[in-house]
Each structure stands twice: as C-alpha cells, then as structure tokens.
Amino acid sequence: MDTRSDLDSARSRGRSVVEEELEGFLRVYKDGSVERFSYVVSDVPASEAPQEPVASKDVVMDSRTGVWARFYLPRKAVSRGSCRLPLIIYFHGGGFVLGSPAWSIYHVFICRLASETNCMVMSVGYRLAPEHRLPVAYDDCLSAVEWLRQQTRQKLLHFHSSWLSSYVDFSRCFLAGDSAGGNIAHHLAFRCARADMKPLQMRGVILLQPFFGGESPCKWELEKAESDPNLSQRWMDVFWKLSLPVGAKKDHPACNPLSKPLRNVRLPPLLVCISENDVLKQRNMEYCQVMNNGHQNVSHVIFKDVGHAFQVLNPDSQRIPELLTVLNSFIKTNRSSSL
C-alpha cells in the first residue's frame, strides 16, 4: 500500500491534497488531476499466437477520443472456414472510473466467453470519469457500435486480415457488459432501439450484475453494505460521485433507470445475471420486475454463493462454467429471433 512518502512525492510534483481515493487503484486530487495505478491488476497485450485458443487484436476506432476495442476470435471458427459467428459487443466494468479491455482479468474472461460461446467479441475501451463524466461513456460506446455499422455499410471490412468480413454475422449482435458495463449495455439498448442500426441487428442484451443505484438505499443494500468483498458501499458512493454529471443526485437516470417512466421502446430480449451475495442484488431484481411490467422480455438467473462481478474478480470460481453455459444458451436461443 501507499506510504506517506508517496503522498509527499505526489505533492512535490505539483499535485494538491487528495480529495478521493480508491485504495490500490485511483487518486483524485483537489486540483482536478487524476492518478491511476494498480497493485493487483495489470494490462496484457493482444495476441494472435497460433497456440492460443482465442486470437485477439486491438483497433483504435476514434483517434480523437481514443475509443478503441479489443477483438477476440475463437480459433475453432477459423478452422471451420466459412462459419459465420454472432458478435458480442462487450463493455467492461469499473464504476465508470476504472477498467480497460486490456486488464488481465477482463482479457482472461473475454477469452473464455469467446471460446465457450463460439462468438467473436468486441470489447470496447471507453473514456473514464472523473475526467469524462457520464454520459461520455454511453456516447463513446455508441460511437464504437456506429463505427462497426459504418464498416459494414461502406464495405470497409478489410481491416486486420478481414476478421469482420470473414467471420461475423452482423444480423446476430448482442450487447453485453458487467457492472458499470451492464449499466452501459442497458442505456445503449435503448439508444440502438431508437436508431437505424442496419445492417446490424441486436438480438439480445446481457447484463451481468448491472451497476444501478438510487438516492435512497434499498433494504438489501443497508443489510449487505459490507458483506460483499467485491463491492462495498463506500466504493459505490465514490464511483457515483466521480462519474455522474456535476451536481447530479443518484436518482439521475444514468444511475437509477427506474427513476422515470421507461420510454415506449421495444428492446430485444434481455438476460440479467445476478449474484446471490451481491450488494446490488435487490436493485437488479427490481430492475427485472419493472422492465417486465413495461412489457419487455426480461429473464434473470441468480448465481448462488458468489458476489459482485465474480466472473472477473474471482477467476477460479466454480460458478463461471455455469455462467458461460447460461450465456451460451441465451445466445443460441435468440440468435435468429426477430424484434
């Protein structure tokens, strides 16, 4: 952990007093500067090494904003020649202030996701708060989807050995994300449903422990505030403080999508994956109920004895194969459905 000399060194470099800190990951100073670091998570490069079951490569989509994505291609798809794969468009978690597709924990999980579902995955790297507060993350992720749509419309599918043109079925796309990424997937589902995304067709939305909140804590949050080692009440409070628009409360729609009536938009089928010990469990359940009451097609699965974002924070969890089986079933069931 950090020492007093670390803080003194930071100040000597012209930084002011620390305003917010997430131990081991982030410091935000009163002068507005931000310092990110990690003692437990490292970045890993993409790799097309032939011995690996999933190949990966990075693509910058917007040099101005820095929005990028890491693409994952299961090797078994290559060996089958003309096989066309569904595409999962994935958004990472981290409370909108942390995370990256290059983080080792995400790279490992997305490799497993691509292999087990036999899908290509596009894992999006969006700009982070507090430098870029919401709705920037939504805008960046939508721009990544729009980039993909433009590739198909303009016949520009030659990039990087023609992965897109050779292996992807753009009529079978799925939005997905965990934690803050699940929040992003929810908001993008509404944006995409209101727009002309052709030739992309969104067949489903997968929310893994979506990160929602509200001004008034629910009963479960009060009871379980410190029981989930993967997400504490303090971290949630800091995430929302740093990511919401300046002056916004937690009933802002970005945080609490149930704070205002859901617009009359028909979404593709949604799957919500909930962890039994997650501090967000009750909010996730209420989300499913309200969405179903609004005539959306929402199903959910509860994974027992695990906490928030277990699939990336606890990579040895015995529930991960169960999760991947559920996701694979959802994708197969909805890959040819019509909206």
Tab-separated table of C-alpha atoms in Angstrom:
chain	number	residue	atom	x	y	z
A	1	MET	CA	0.000	0.000	0.000
A	2	ASP	CA	0.965	3.623	-0.289
A	3	THR	CA	3.100	5.411	2.274
A	4	ARG	CA	3.258	8.991	3.493
A	5	SER	CA	6.322	9.457	1.300
A	6	ASP	CA	4.212	8.525	-1.734
A	7	LEU	CA	1.759	11.324	-0.958
A	8	ASP	CA	4.603	13.756	-0.298
A	9	SER	CA	6.176	12.783	-3.618
A	10	ALA	CA	2.900	13.392	-5.443
A	11	ARG	CA	2.561	16.816	-3.883
A	12	SER	CA	6.141	17.666	-4.753
A	13	ARG	CA	5.241	17.045	-8.404
A	14	GLY	CA	2.698	19.848	-8.182
A	15	ARG	CA	-0.368	17.917	-7.087
A	16	SER	CA	-2.594	19.134	-4.277
A	17	VAL	CA	-4.340	17.341	-1.443
A	18	VAL	CA	-6.053	14.022	-2.229
A	19	GLU	CA	-9.817	14.526	-2.492
A	20	GLU	CA	-10.897	10.936	-3.206
A	21	GLU	CA	-9.002	7.677	-3.157
A	22	LEU	CA	-9.854	4.108	-4.053
A	23	GLU	CA	-7.081	2.194	-2.367
A	24	GLY	CA	-4.783	0.471	-4.790
A	25	PHE	CA	-6.381	1.933	-7.920
A	26	LEU	CA	-7.127	5.650	-8.020
A	27	ARG	CA	-6.405	9.062	-6.519
A	28	VAL	CA	-8.273	12.221	-7.408
A	29	TYR	CA	-6.651	15.469	-6.268
A	30	LYS	CA	-8.384	18.718	-5.409
A	31	ASP	CA	-6.652	20.440	-8.311
A	32	GLY	CA	-8.529	18.070	-10.642
A	33	SER	CA	-5.636	15.810	-11.557
A	34	VAL	CA	-6.170	12.057	-11.520
A	35	GLU	CA	-3.688	9.285	-10.847
A	36	ARG	CA	-4.498	5.677	-11.817
A	37	PHE	CA	-2.405	2.703	-10.786
A	38	SER	CA	-2.934	-0.878	-9.734
A	39	TYR	CA	-1.123	-3.281	-7.483
A	40	VAL	CA	-3.384	-6.220	-8.312
A	41	VAL	CA	-4.382	-5.864	-11.989
A	42	SER	CA	-2.016	-5.460	-14.907
A	43	ASP	CA	-2.547	-4.820	-18.608
A	44	VAL	CA	-1.868	-7.628	-21.057
A	45	PRO	CA	-1.286	-7.253	-24.792
A	46	ALA	CA	-3.480	-8.677	-27.512
A	47	SER	CA	-2.082	-11.818	-29.096
A	48	GLU	CA	-2.518	-13.745	-32.327
A	49	ALA	CA	-0.178	-16.547	-31.215
A	50	PRO	CA	-1.314	-19.700	-33.038
A	51	GLN	CA	-1.113	-21.896	-29.935
A	52	GLU	CA	-3.773	-19.880	-28.114
A	53	PRO	CA	-7.431	-20.981	-28.414
A	54	VAL	CA	-8.576	-17.358	-28.913
A	55	ALA	CA	-6.759	-14.784	-31.024
A	56	SER	CA	-7.064	-11.096	-30.148
A	57	LYS	CA	-6.152	-7.769	-31.711
A	58	ASP	CA	-6.663	-4.080	-30.874
A	59	VAL	CA	-8.257	-1.468	-33.112
A	60	VAL	CA	-8.473	2.300	-32.496
A	61	MET	CA	-11.880	3.489	-33.665
A	62	ASP	CA	-11.542	7.206	-32.989
A	63	SER	CA	-8.105	8.788	-32.714
A	64	ARG	CA	-9.672	11.994	-31.421
A	65	THR	CA	-11.356	10.463	-28.378
A	66	GLY	CA	-9.151	7.402	-28.036
A	67	VAL	CA	-12.093	4.985	-28.197
A	68	TRP	CA	-10.792	1.537	-29.085
A	69	ALA	CA	-11.697	-2.112	-28.893
A	70	ARG	CA	-10.042	-5.476	-28.478
A	71	PHE	CA	-11.443	-8.115	-30.820
A	72	TYR	CA	-11.475	-11.794	-29.892
A	73	LEU	CA	-11.744	-14.606	-32.424
A	74	PRO	CA	-12.048	-18.272	-31.321
A	75	ARG	CA	-9.579	-20.420	-33.276
A	76	LYS	CA	-12.153	-23.146	-33.886
A	77	ALA	CA	-14.092	-20.679	-36.040
A	78	VAL	CA	-11.031	-20.208	-38.235
A	79	SER	CA	-10.606	-23.965	-38.650
A	80	ARG	CA	-14.197	-24.290	-39.867
A	81	GLY	CA	-13.608	-21.931	-42.767
A	82	SER	CA	-16.823	-20.189	-43.770
A	83	CYS	CA	-18.550	-20.321	-40.361
A	84	ARG	CA	-20.264	-17.027	-39.504
A	85	LEU	CA	-20.267	-16.080	-35.838
A	86	PRO	CA	-22.558	-13.977	-33.655
A	87	LEU	CA	-20.898	-10.809	-32.365
A	88	ILE	CA	-20.912	-9.851	-28.680
A	89	ILE	CA	-20.278	-6.128	-28.120
A	90	TYR	CA	-18.935	-6.038	-24.562
A	91	PHE	CA	-18.493	-3.172	-22.097
A	92	HIS	CA	-16.202	-3.606	-19.098
A	93	GLY	CA	-16.979	-2.633	-15.521
A	94	GLY	CA	-15.097	-0.470	-13.029
A	95	GLY	CA	-17.647	2.040	-11.780
A	96	PHE	CA	-17.070	4.201	-14.888
A	97	VAL	CA	-13.739	5.328	-13.384
A	98	LEU	CA	-11.590	2.200	-13.697
A	99	GLY	CA	-11.025	-0.685	-16.063
A	100	SER	CA	-9.912	-1.500	-19.570
A	101	PRO	CA	-10.304	-4.298	-22.116
A	102	ALA	CA	-6.554	-4.790	-21.629
A	103	TRP	CA	-6.870	-5.529	-17.905
A	104	SER	CA	-5.727	-9.095	-17.340
A	105	ILE	CA	-8.930	-10.073	-15.514
A	106	TYR	CA	-11.063	-8.909	-18.446
A	107	HIS	CA	-8.798	-10.382	-21.083
A	108	VAL	CA	-8.969	-13.814	-19.440
A	109	PHE	CA	-12.748	-13.736	-19.013
A	110	ILE	CA	-13.459	-12.459	-22.540
A	111	CYS	CA	-11.213	-15.159	-23.994
A	112	ARG	CA	-13.319	-17.739	-22.151
A	113	LEU	CA	-16.521	-16.039	-23.259
A	114	ALA	CA	-15.492	-16.078	-26.937
A	115	SER	CA	-14.357	-19.691	-26.773
A	116	GLU	CA	-17.325	-21.110	-24.850
A	117	THR	CA	-19.994	-19.281	-26.873
A	118	ASN	CA	-18.136	-19.537	-30.202
A	119	CYS	CA	-18.704	-15.834	-30.789
A	120	MET	CA	-16.481	-13.008	-31.858
A	121	VAL	CA	-16.286	-10.434	-29.075
A	122	MET	CA	-15.616	-6.717	-29.440
A	123	SER	CA	-14.564	-5.420	-26.010
A	124	VAL	CA	-14.821	-1.620	-26.012
A	125	GLY	CA	-12.396	0.770	-24.331
A	126	TYR	CA	-14.275	3.972	-23.457
A	127	ARG	CA	-13.163	7.158	-21.704
A	128	LEU	CA	-13.315	7.175	-17.917
A	129	ALA	CA	-14.601	9.544	-15.252
A	130	PRO	CA	-13.987	11.868	-13.497
A	131	GLU	CA	-12.142	13.381	-16.470
A	132	HIS	CA	-15.043	12.317	-18.684
A	133	ARG	CA	-18.273	12.129	-16.727
A	134	LEU	CA	-21.455	10.455	-17.894
A	135	PRO	CA	-22.885	10.405	-20.491
A	136	VAL	CA	-19.447	10.294	-22.171
A	137	ALA	CA	-19.132	6.529	-21.606
A	138	TYR	CA	-22.510	5.992	-23.288
A	139	ASP	CA	-21.549	8.255	-26.179
A	140	ASP	CA	-18.184	6.514	-26.638
A	141	CYS	CA	-19.711	3.044	-26.629
A	142	LEU	CA	-22.413	4.090	-29.065
A	143	SER	CA	-19.710	5.550	-31.315
A	144	ALA	CA	-17.978	2.146	-31.260
A	145	VAL	CA	-21.206	0.487	-32.389
A	146	GLU	CA	-21.655	3.170	-35.041
A	147	TRP	CA	-18.076	2.572	-36.220
A	148	LEU	CA	-18.955	-1.083	-36.632
A	149	ARG	CA	-22.098	-0.200	-38.567
A	150	GLN	CA	-20.144	2.093	-40.873
A	151	GLN	CA	-17.648	-0.677	-41.555
A	152	THR	CA	-20.437	-2.875	-42.836
A	153	ARG	CA	-22.271	-0.149	-44.790
A	154	GLN	CA	-19.172	1.196	-46.506
A	155	LYS	CA	-17.732	-2.220	-47.327
A	156	LEU	CA	-14.622	-1.471	-45.297
A	157	LEU	CA	-14.399	-4.941	-43.798
A	158	HIS	CA	-10.825	-5.491	-44.919
A	159	PHE	CA	-9.260	-4.317	-41.650
A	160	HIS	CA	-6.768	-6.574	-39.926
A	161	SER	CA	-6.906	-9.733	-42.024
A	162	SER	CA	-10.635	-9.342	-42.682
A	163	TRP	CA	-11.810	-10.761	-39.363
A	164	LEU	CA	-15.118	-8.950	-39.648
A	165	SER	CA	-15.779	-9.788	-43.291
A	166	SER	CA	-14.715	-13.403	-42.913
A	167	TYR	CA	-16.300	-14.489	-39.662
A	168	VAL	CA	-19.076	-12.197	-38.373
A	169	ASP	CA	-22.813	-12.465	-38.965
A	170	PHE	CA	-23.939	-8.880	-38.390
A	171	SER	CA	-27.567	-9.958	-38.156
A	172	ARG	CA	-26.715	-11.648	-34.845
A	173	CYS	CA	-25.310	-8.993	-32.498
A	174	PHE	CA	-25.575	-8.907	-28.713
A	175	LEU	CA	-24.895	-6.053	-26.302
A	176	ALA	CA	-23.291	-7.198	-23.058
A	177	GLY	CA	-21.444	-5.849	-20.035
A	178	ASP	CA	-20.746	-6.343	-16.369
A	179	SER	CA	-21.290	-3.896	-13.502
A	180	ALA	CA	-20.864	-0.391	-14.986
A	181	GLY	CA	-20.650	-2.118	-18.359
A	182	GLY	CA	-24.052	-3.674	-17.682
A	183	ASN	CA	-25.354	-0.177	-16.994
A	184	ILE	CA	-23.891	0.918	-20.332
A	185	ALA	CA	-25.465	-2.040	-22.144
A	186	HIS	CA	-28.883	-1.075	-20.712
A	187	HIS	CA	-28.613	2.522	-21.907
A	188	LEU	CA	-27.225	1.536	-25.300
A	189	ALA	CA	-30.061	-0.936	-25.806
A	190	PHE	CA	-32.495	1.989	-25.670
A	191	ARG	CA	-30.325	4.173	-27.907
A	192	CYS	CA	-29.899	1.442	-30.509
A	193	ALA	CA	-33.606	0.589	-30.429
A	194	ARG	CA	-34.434	4.192	-31.335
A	195	ALA	CA	-31.897	4.384	-34.176
A	196	ASP	CA	-31.399	2.816	-37.579
A	197	MET	CA	-28.617	0.333	-36.900
A	198	LYS	CA	-28.948	-1.637	-40.156
A	199	PRO	CA	-27.287	-3.843	-41.190
A	200	LEU	CA	-26.512	-4.550	-37.525
A	201	GLN	CA	-29.331	-6.403	-35.782
A	202	MET	CA	-29.353	-6.564	-31.984
A	203	ARG	CA	-30.710	-9.970	-30.970
A	204	GLY	CA	-30.248	-9.695	-27.223
A	205	VAL	CA	-28.840	-7.775	-24.272
A	206	ILE	CA	-26.827	-9.403	-21.471
A	207	LEU	CA	-26.439	-7.559	-18.166
A	208	LEU	CA	-24.021	-9.090	-15.669
A	209	GLN	CA	-24.673	-7.629	-12.191
A	210	PRO	CA	-25.567	-4.227	-13.691
A	211	PHE	CA	-24.401	-1.249	-11.650
A	212	PHE	CA	-27.511	0.762	-10.766
A	213	GLY	CA	-28.226	2.926	-7.736
A	214	GLY	CA	-30.604	5.427	-6.224
A	215	GLU	CA	-30.784	8.320	-3.803
A	216	SER	CA	-32.430	6.161	-1.130
A	217	PRO	CA	-30.618	2.899	-0.327
A	218	CYS	CA	-32.822	-0.175	-0.523
A	219	LYS	CA	-33.188	-2.608	2.370
A	220	TRP	CA	-30.789	-5.147	0.887
A	221	GLU	CA	-28.061	-2.528	0.439
A	222	LEU	CA	-28.384	-1.498	4.085
A	223	GLU	CA	-28.164	-5.111	5.233
A	224	LYS	CA	-25.406	-6.211	2.851
A	225	ALA	CA	-23.436	-2.984	2.525
A	226	GLU	CA	-20.181	-4.544	3.687
A	227	SER	CA	-20.865	-8.257	3.229
A	228	ASP	CA	-19.720	-8.494	-0.391
A	229	PRO	CA	-15.920	-8.233	-0.500
A	230	ASN	CA	-16.054	-7.355	-4.198
A	231	LEU	CA	-18.090	-4.138	-3.860
A	232	SER	CA	-18.521	-2.014	-0.747
A	233	GLN	CA	-20.922	0.847	-0.114
A	234	ARG	CA	-18.002	3.270	0.065
A	235	TRP	CA	-16.707	2.275	-3.360
A	236	MET	CA	-20.203	2.632	-4.827
A	237	ASP	CA	-20.542	6.104	-3.341
A	238	VAL	CA	-17.191	7.196	-4.781
A	239	PHE	CA	-17.984	5.699	-8.179
A	240	TRP	CA	-21.222	7.677	-8.437
A	241	LYS	CA	-19.672	10.851	-7.027
A	242	LEU	CA	-16.952	10.775	-9.667
A	243	SER	CA	-18.987	9.583	-12.648
A	244	LEU	CA	-22.352	11.370	-12.540
A	245	PRO	CA	-22.663	14.871	-14.041
A	246	VAL	CA	-21.508	17.534	-11.580
A	247	GLY	CA	-24.312	18.293	-9.130
A	248	ALA	CA	-26.431	15.266	-10.128
A	249	LYS	CA	-28.050	13.098	-7.471
A	250	LYS	CA	-28.251	9.308	-7.505
A	251	ASP	CA	-31.762	9.378	-8.929
A	252	HIS	CA	-30.288	10.706	-12.149
A	253	PRO	CA	-31.373	8.272	-14.928
A	254	ALA	CA	-27.774	7.268	-15.540
A	255	CYS	CA	-27.648	5.841	-12.022
A	256	ASN	CA	-31.290	4.937	-11.448
A	257	PRO	CA	-33.019	3.950	-14.711
A	258	LEU	CA	-36.236	3.334	-12.755
A	259	SER	CA	-36.462	6.952	-11.562
A	260	LYS	CA	-38.575	7.935	-14.548
A	261	PRO	CA	-41.015	6.043	-16.780
A	262	LEU	CA	-39.302	3.870	-19.350
A	263	ARG	CA	-39.910	5.133	-22.848
A	264	ASN	CA	-42.168	3.213	-25.169
A	265	VAL	CA	-39.381	1.351	-26.967
A	266	ARG	CA	-39.334	-2.343	-27.714
A	267	LEU	CA	-35.992	-3.888	-26.755
A	268	PRO	CA	-34.570	-7.230	-27.806
A	269	PRO	CA	-34.694	-9.975	-25.152
A	270	LEU	CA	-32.705	-9.160	-22.013
A	271	LEU	CA	-30.857	-11.556	-19.712
A	272	VAL	CA	-29.871	-10.275	-16.262
A	273	CYS	CA	-27.288	-12.319	-14.350
A	274	ILE	CA	-27.495	-11.666	-10.600
A	275	SER	CA	-25.119	-12.737	-7.835
A	276	GLU	CA	-26.728	-14.023	-4.644
A	277	ASN	CA	-24.343	-12.171	-2.324
A	278	ASP	CA	-24.094	-9.003	-4.399
A	279	VAL	CA	-24.955	-5.752	-2.617
A	280	LEU	CA	-26.799	-4.844	-5.842
A	281	LYS	CA	-28.987	-7.967	-5.831
A	282	GLN	CA	-32.246	-6.243	-4.821
A	283	ARG	CA	-31.811	-3.420	-7.324
A	284	ASN	CA	-31.130	-5.951	-10.073
A	285	MET	CA	-34.290	-7.872	-9.125
A	286	GLU	CA	-36.392	-4.701	-9.069
A	287	TYR	CA	-34.992	-3.750	-12.475
A	288	CYS	CA	-36.159	-7.076	-13.915
A	289	GLN	CA	-39.621	-6.641	-12.406
A	290	VAL	CA	-40.098	-3.094	-13.704
A	291	MET	CA	-38.822	-3.981	-17.161
A	292	ASN	CA	-41.163	-6.958	-17.368
A	293	ASN	CA	-44.042	-4.771	-16.183
A	294	GLY	CA	-43.129	-2.458	-19.043
A	295	HIS	CA	-43.684	-5.355	-21.455
A	296	GLN	CA	-40.024	-6.017	-22.109
A	297	ASN	CA	-38.837	-9.598	-22.482
A	298	VAL	CA	-36.555	-9.966	-19.450
A	299	SER	CA	-35.279	-13.147	-17.830
A	300	HIS	CA	-32.854	-13.487	-14.950
A	301	VAL	CA	-30.646	-16.088	-13.333
A	302	ILE	CA	-29.291	-15.944	-9.774
A	303	PHE	CA	-25.859	-17.452	-9.166
A	304	LYS	CA	-25.535	-18.790	-5.651
A	305	ASP	CA	-22.779	-18.126	-3.131
A	306	VAL	CA	-20.944	-15.514	-5.214
A	307	GLY	CA	-20.551	-11.748	-5.054
A	308	HIS	CA	-20.394	-8.840	-7.451
A	309	ALA	CA	-18.537	-9.386	-10.737
A	310	PHE	CA	-17.297	-12.782	-9.578
A	311	GLN	CA	-16.552	-13.834	-13.157
A	312	VAL	CA	-13.691	-11.324	-13.412
A	313	LEU	CA	-12.717	-10.796	-9.753
A	314	ASN	CA	-12.751	-14.491	-8.829
A	315	PRO	CA	-11.481	-16.265	-11.960
A	316	ASP	CA	-11.317	-19.656	-10.214
A	317	SER	CA	-14.973	-19.541	-9.198
A	318	GLN	CA	-16.856	-22.752	-9.882
A	319	ARG	CA	-19.832	-20.637	-10.965
A	320	ILE	CA	-18.080	-19.343	-14.080
A	321	PRO	CA	-18.748	-22.504	-16.163
A	322	GLU	CA	-22.386	-22.260	-15.062
A	323	LEU	CA	-22.488	-18.610	-16.139
A	324	LEU	CA	-20.959	-19.370	-19.529
A	325	THR	CA	-23.488	-22.160	-20.079
A	326	VAL	CA	-26.337	-19.723	-19.351
A	327	LEU	CA	-24.895	-17.120	-21.721
A	328	ASN	CA	-24.344	-19.690	-24.458
A	329	SER	CA	-27.940	-20.887	-24.147
A	330	PHE	CA	-29.291	-17.319	-24.309
A	331	ILE	CA	-27.266	-16.526	-27.428
A	332	LYS	CA	-28.320	-19.717	-29.193
A	333	THR	CA	-31.961	-19.183	-28.297
A	334	ASN	CA	-32.054	-15.603	-29.587
A	335	ARG	CA	-29.596	-15.618	-32.455
A	336	SER	CA	-32.303	-15.839	-35.106
A	337	SER	CA	-35.215	-14.136	-33.360
A	338	SER	CA	-36.996	-11.169	-34.895
A	339	LEU	CA	-37.741	-7.948	-32.993
